[in-house]
Tab-separated table of C-alpha atoms and ligand atoms in Angstrom:
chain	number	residue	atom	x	y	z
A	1320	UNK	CA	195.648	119.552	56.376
A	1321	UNK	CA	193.250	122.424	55.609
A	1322	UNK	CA	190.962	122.114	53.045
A	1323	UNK	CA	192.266	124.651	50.468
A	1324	UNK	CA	195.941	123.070	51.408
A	1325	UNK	CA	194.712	119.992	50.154
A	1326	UNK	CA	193.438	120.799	46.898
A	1327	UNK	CA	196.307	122.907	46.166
A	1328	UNK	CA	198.259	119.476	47.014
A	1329	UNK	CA	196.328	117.629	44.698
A	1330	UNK	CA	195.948	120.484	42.084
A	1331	UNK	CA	200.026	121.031	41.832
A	1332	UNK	CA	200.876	116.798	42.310
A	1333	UNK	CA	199.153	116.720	38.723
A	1334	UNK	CA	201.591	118.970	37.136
A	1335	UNK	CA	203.952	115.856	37.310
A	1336	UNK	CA	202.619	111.923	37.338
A	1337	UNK	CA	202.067	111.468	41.141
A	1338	UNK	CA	203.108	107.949	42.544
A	1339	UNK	CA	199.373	106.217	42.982
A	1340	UNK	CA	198.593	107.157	39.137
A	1341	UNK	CA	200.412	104.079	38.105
A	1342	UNK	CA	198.444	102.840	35.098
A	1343	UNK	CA	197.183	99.962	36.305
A	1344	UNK	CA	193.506	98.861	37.595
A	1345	UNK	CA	194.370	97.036	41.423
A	1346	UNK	CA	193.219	93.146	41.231
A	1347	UNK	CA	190.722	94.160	43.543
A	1348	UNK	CA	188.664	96.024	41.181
A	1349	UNK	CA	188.989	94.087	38.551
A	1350	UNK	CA	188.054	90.896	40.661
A	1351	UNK	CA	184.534	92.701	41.665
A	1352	UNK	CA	184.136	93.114	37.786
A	1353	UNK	CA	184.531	89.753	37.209
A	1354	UNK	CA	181.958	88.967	40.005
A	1355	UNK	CA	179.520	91.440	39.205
A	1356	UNK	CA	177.049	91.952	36.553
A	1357	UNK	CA	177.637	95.571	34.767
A	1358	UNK	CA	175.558	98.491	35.640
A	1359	UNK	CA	175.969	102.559	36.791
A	1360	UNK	CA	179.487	103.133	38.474
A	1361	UNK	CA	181.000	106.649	40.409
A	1362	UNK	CA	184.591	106.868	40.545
A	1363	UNK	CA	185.127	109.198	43.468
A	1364	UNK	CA	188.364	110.847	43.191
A	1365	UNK	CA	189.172	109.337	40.180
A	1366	UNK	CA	192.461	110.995	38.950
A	1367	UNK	CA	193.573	110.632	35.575
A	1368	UNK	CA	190.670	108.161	34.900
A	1369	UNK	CA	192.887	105.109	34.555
A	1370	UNK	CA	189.757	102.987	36.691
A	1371	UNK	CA	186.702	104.289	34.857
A	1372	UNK	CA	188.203	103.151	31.377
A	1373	UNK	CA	188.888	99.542	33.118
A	1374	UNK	CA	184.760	99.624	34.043
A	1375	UNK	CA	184.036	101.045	30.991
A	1376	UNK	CA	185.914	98.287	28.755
A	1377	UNK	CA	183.786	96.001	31.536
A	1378	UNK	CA	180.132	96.938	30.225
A	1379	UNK	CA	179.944	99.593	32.792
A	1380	UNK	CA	178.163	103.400	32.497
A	1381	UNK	CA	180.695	105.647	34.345
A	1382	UNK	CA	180.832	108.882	35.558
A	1383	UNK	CA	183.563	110.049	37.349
A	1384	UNK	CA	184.388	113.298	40.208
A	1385	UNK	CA	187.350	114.766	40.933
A	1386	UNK	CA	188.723	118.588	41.786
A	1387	UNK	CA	191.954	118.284	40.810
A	1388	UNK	CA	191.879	119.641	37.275
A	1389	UNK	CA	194.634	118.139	34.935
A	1390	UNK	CA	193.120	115.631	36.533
A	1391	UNK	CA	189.728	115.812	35.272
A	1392	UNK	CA	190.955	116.971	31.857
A	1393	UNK	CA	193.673	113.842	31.488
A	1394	UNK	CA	190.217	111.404	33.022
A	1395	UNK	CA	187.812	112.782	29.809
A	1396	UNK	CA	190.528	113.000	27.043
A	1397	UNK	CA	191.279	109.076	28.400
A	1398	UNK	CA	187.393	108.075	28.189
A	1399	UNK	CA	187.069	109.781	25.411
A	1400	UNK	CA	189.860	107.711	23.105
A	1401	UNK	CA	188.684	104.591	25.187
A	1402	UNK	CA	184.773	104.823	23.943
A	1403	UNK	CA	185.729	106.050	20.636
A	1404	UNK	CA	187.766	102.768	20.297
A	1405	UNK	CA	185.004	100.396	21.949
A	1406	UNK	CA	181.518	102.452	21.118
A	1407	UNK	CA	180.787	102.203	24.850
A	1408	UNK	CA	178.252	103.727	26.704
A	1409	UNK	CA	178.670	107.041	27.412
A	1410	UNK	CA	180.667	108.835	29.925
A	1411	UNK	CA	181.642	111.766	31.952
A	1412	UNK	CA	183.726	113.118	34.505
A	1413	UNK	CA	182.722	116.266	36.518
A	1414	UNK	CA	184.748	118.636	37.912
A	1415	UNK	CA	184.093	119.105	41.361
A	1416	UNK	CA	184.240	118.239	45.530
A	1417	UNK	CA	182.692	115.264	46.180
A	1418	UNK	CA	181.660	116.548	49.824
A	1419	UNK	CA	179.568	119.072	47.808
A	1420	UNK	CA	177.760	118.013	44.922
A	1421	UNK	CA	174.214	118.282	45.716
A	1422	UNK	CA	173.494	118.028	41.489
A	1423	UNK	CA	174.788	114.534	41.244
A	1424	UNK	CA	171.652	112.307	41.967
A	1425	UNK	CA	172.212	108.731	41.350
A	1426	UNK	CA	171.653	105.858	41.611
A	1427	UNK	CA	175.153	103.897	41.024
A	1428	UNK	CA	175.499	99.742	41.722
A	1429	UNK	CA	179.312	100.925	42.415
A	1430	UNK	CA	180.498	103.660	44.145
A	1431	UNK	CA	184.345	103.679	43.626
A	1432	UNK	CA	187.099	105.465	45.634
A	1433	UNK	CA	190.547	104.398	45.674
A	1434	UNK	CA	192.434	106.844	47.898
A	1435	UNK	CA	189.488	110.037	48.195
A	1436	UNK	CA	188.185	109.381	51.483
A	1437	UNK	CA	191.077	108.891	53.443
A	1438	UNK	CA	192.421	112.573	52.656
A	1439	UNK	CA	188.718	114.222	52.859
A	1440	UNK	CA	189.360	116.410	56.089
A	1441	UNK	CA	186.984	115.019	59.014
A	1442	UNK	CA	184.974	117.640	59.322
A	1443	UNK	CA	183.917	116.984	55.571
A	1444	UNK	CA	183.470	113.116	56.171
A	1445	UNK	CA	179.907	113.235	57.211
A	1446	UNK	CA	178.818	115.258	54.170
A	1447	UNK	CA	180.989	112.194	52.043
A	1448	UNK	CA	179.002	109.513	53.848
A	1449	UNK	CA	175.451	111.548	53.304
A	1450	UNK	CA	176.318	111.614	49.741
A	1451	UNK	CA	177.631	107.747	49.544
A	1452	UNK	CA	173.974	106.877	50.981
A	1453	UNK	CA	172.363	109.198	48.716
A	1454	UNK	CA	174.016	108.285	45.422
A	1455	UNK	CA	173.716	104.219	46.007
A	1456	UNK	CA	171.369	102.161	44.124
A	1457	UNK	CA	169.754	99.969	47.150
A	1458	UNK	CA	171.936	96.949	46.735
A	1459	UNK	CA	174.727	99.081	45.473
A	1460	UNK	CA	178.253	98.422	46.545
A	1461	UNK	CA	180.946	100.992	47.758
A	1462	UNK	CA	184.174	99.705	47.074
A	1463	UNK	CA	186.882	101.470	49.152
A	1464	UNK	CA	190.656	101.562	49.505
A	1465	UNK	CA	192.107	103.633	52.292
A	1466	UNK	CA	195.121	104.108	53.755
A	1467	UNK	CA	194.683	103.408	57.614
A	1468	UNK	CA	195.445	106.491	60.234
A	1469	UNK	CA	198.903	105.952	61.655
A	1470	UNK	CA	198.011	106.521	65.989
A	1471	UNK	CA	202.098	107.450	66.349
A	1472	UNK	CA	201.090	110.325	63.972
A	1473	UNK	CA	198.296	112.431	65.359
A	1474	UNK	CA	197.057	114.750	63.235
A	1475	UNK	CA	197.530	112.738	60.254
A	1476	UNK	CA	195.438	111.826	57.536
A	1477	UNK	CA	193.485	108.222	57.094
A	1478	UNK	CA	190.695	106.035	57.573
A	1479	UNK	CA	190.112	105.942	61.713
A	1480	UNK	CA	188.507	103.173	63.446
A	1481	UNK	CA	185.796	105.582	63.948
A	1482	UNK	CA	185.366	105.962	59.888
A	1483	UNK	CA	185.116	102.032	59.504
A	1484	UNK	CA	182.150	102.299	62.611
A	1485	UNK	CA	180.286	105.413	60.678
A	1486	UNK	CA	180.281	103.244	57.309
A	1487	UNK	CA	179.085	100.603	59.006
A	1488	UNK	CA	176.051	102.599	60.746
A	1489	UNK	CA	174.902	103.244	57.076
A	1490	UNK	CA	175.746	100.625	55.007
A	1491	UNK	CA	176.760	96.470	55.655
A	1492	UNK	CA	180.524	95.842	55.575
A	1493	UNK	CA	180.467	92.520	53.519
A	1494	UNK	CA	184.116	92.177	53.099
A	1495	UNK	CA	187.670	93.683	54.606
A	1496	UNK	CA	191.355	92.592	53.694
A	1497	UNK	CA	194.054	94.973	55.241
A	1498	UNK	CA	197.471	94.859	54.441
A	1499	UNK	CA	200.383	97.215	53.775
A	1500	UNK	CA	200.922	99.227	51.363
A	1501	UNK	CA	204.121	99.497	48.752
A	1502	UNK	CA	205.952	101.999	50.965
A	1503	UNK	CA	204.751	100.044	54.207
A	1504	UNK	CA	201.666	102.096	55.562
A	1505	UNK	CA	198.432	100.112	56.707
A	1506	UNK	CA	195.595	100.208	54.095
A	1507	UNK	CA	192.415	97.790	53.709
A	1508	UNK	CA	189.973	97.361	50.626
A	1509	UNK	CA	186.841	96.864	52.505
A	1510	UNK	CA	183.240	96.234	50.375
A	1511	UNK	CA	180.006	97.839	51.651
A	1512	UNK	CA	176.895	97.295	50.428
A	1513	UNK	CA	173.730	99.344	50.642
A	1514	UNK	CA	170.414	97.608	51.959
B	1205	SAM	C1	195.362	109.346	45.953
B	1205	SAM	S1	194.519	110.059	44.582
B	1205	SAM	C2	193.820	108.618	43.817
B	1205	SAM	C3	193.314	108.871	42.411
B	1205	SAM	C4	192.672	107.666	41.726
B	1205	SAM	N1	191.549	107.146	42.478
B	1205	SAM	C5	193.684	106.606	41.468
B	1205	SAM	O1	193.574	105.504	42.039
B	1205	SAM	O2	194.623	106.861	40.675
B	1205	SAM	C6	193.110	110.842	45.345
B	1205	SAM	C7	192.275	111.614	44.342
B	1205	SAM	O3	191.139	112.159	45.007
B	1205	SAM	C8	190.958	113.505	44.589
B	1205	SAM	N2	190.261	114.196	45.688
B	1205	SAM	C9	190.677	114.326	46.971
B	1205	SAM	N3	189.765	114.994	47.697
B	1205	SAM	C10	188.739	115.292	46.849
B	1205	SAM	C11	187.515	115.983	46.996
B	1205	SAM	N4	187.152	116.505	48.173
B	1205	SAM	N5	186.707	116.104	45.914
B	1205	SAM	C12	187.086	115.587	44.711
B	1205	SAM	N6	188.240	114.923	44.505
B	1205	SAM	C13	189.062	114.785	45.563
B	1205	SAM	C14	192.363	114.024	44.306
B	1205	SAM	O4	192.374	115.123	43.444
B	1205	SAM	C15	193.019	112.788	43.718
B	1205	SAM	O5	192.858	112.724	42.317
């Protein structure tokens, strides 16, 4: 799908309460919370902000991108009530592409997506990955959950085998569970870190 396409997709799904906006942190997520000290997290696509309150409530600092704008605007007014209810740390989400967002610097311990990078067309994937390496802490961890490209539809969208080999060019895969989805499409969490 074209660029433009897409964010129009993404722009107009908002309008309503799309299907993956369900609420609810995964167990995954919350497991690497449980595992992992607190420090600086990205949410990278982060819809409605439903993840950066669970890291938040978790000790984190978050900050989170997306360019879908009900989106963004449902993410802050959510942080907002959460760290006026818990005096967290502070945080923000920025409105934005995160293929292009040369003003976001760094470093994050956790960079977060849960469903970003497998729609990010593939000619925009590289400038992802150069960002990934750019905004990691050295040690950091990129958490990712992608759906997994379907071969019996080309010209789909999804993470490729090819993806999975450019992530691990950059960064060390330390962990990768696939399994399939609620509507029965191949996905995988897979943990990266940066060395
Ligand atoms: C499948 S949704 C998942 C949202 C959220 N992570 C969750 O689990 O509820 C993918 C999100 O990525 C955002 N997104 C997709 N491409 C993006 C891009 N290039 N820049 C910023 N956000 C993007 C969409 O607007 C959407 O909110």
């Amino acid at each position: 799908m074209r660029r433009w396409l897409r964010w129009i997709f993404f722009n107009v799904k908002y309008f309503g309460r799309p299907p993956w906006d369900t609420g609810v942190s995964p167990p995954e997520l919350l497991a690497f919370l449980r595992e992992h000290p607190p420090g600086r997290a990205l949410d990278v696509g982060c819809g409605t902000g439903v993840n950066l309150v669970t890291m938040l409530q978790a000790g984190w600092q978050v900050v989170g991108v997306d360019y879908a704008l009900r989106a963004v605007w449902a993410a802050r007014k959510r942080l907002s009530e959460a760290a006026r209810l818990s005096e967290a740390a502070p945080a923000r989400v920025i409105a934005g592409d995160v293929t292009n967002l040369g003003a976001l610097t760094g470093p994050f311990d956790l960079v977060l997506d849960i469903g970003c990078y497998h729609g990010i067309p593939w000619a925009d994937r590289p400038a992802y990955r150069r960002n990934l390496l750019r905004w990691l802490a050295p040690g950091g961890y990129f958490l990712l959950y992608a759906h997994l490209v379907d071969e019996m539809k080309p010209g789909g969208f999804g993470l490729a085998p090819e993806d999975a080999r450019a992530l691990e060019d950059i960064l060390a895969l330390r962990h990768r569970a696939d399994s399939l989805d609620r509507w029965g499409r191949r996905a995988a969490w897979m943990t990266f870190q940066k060395q």
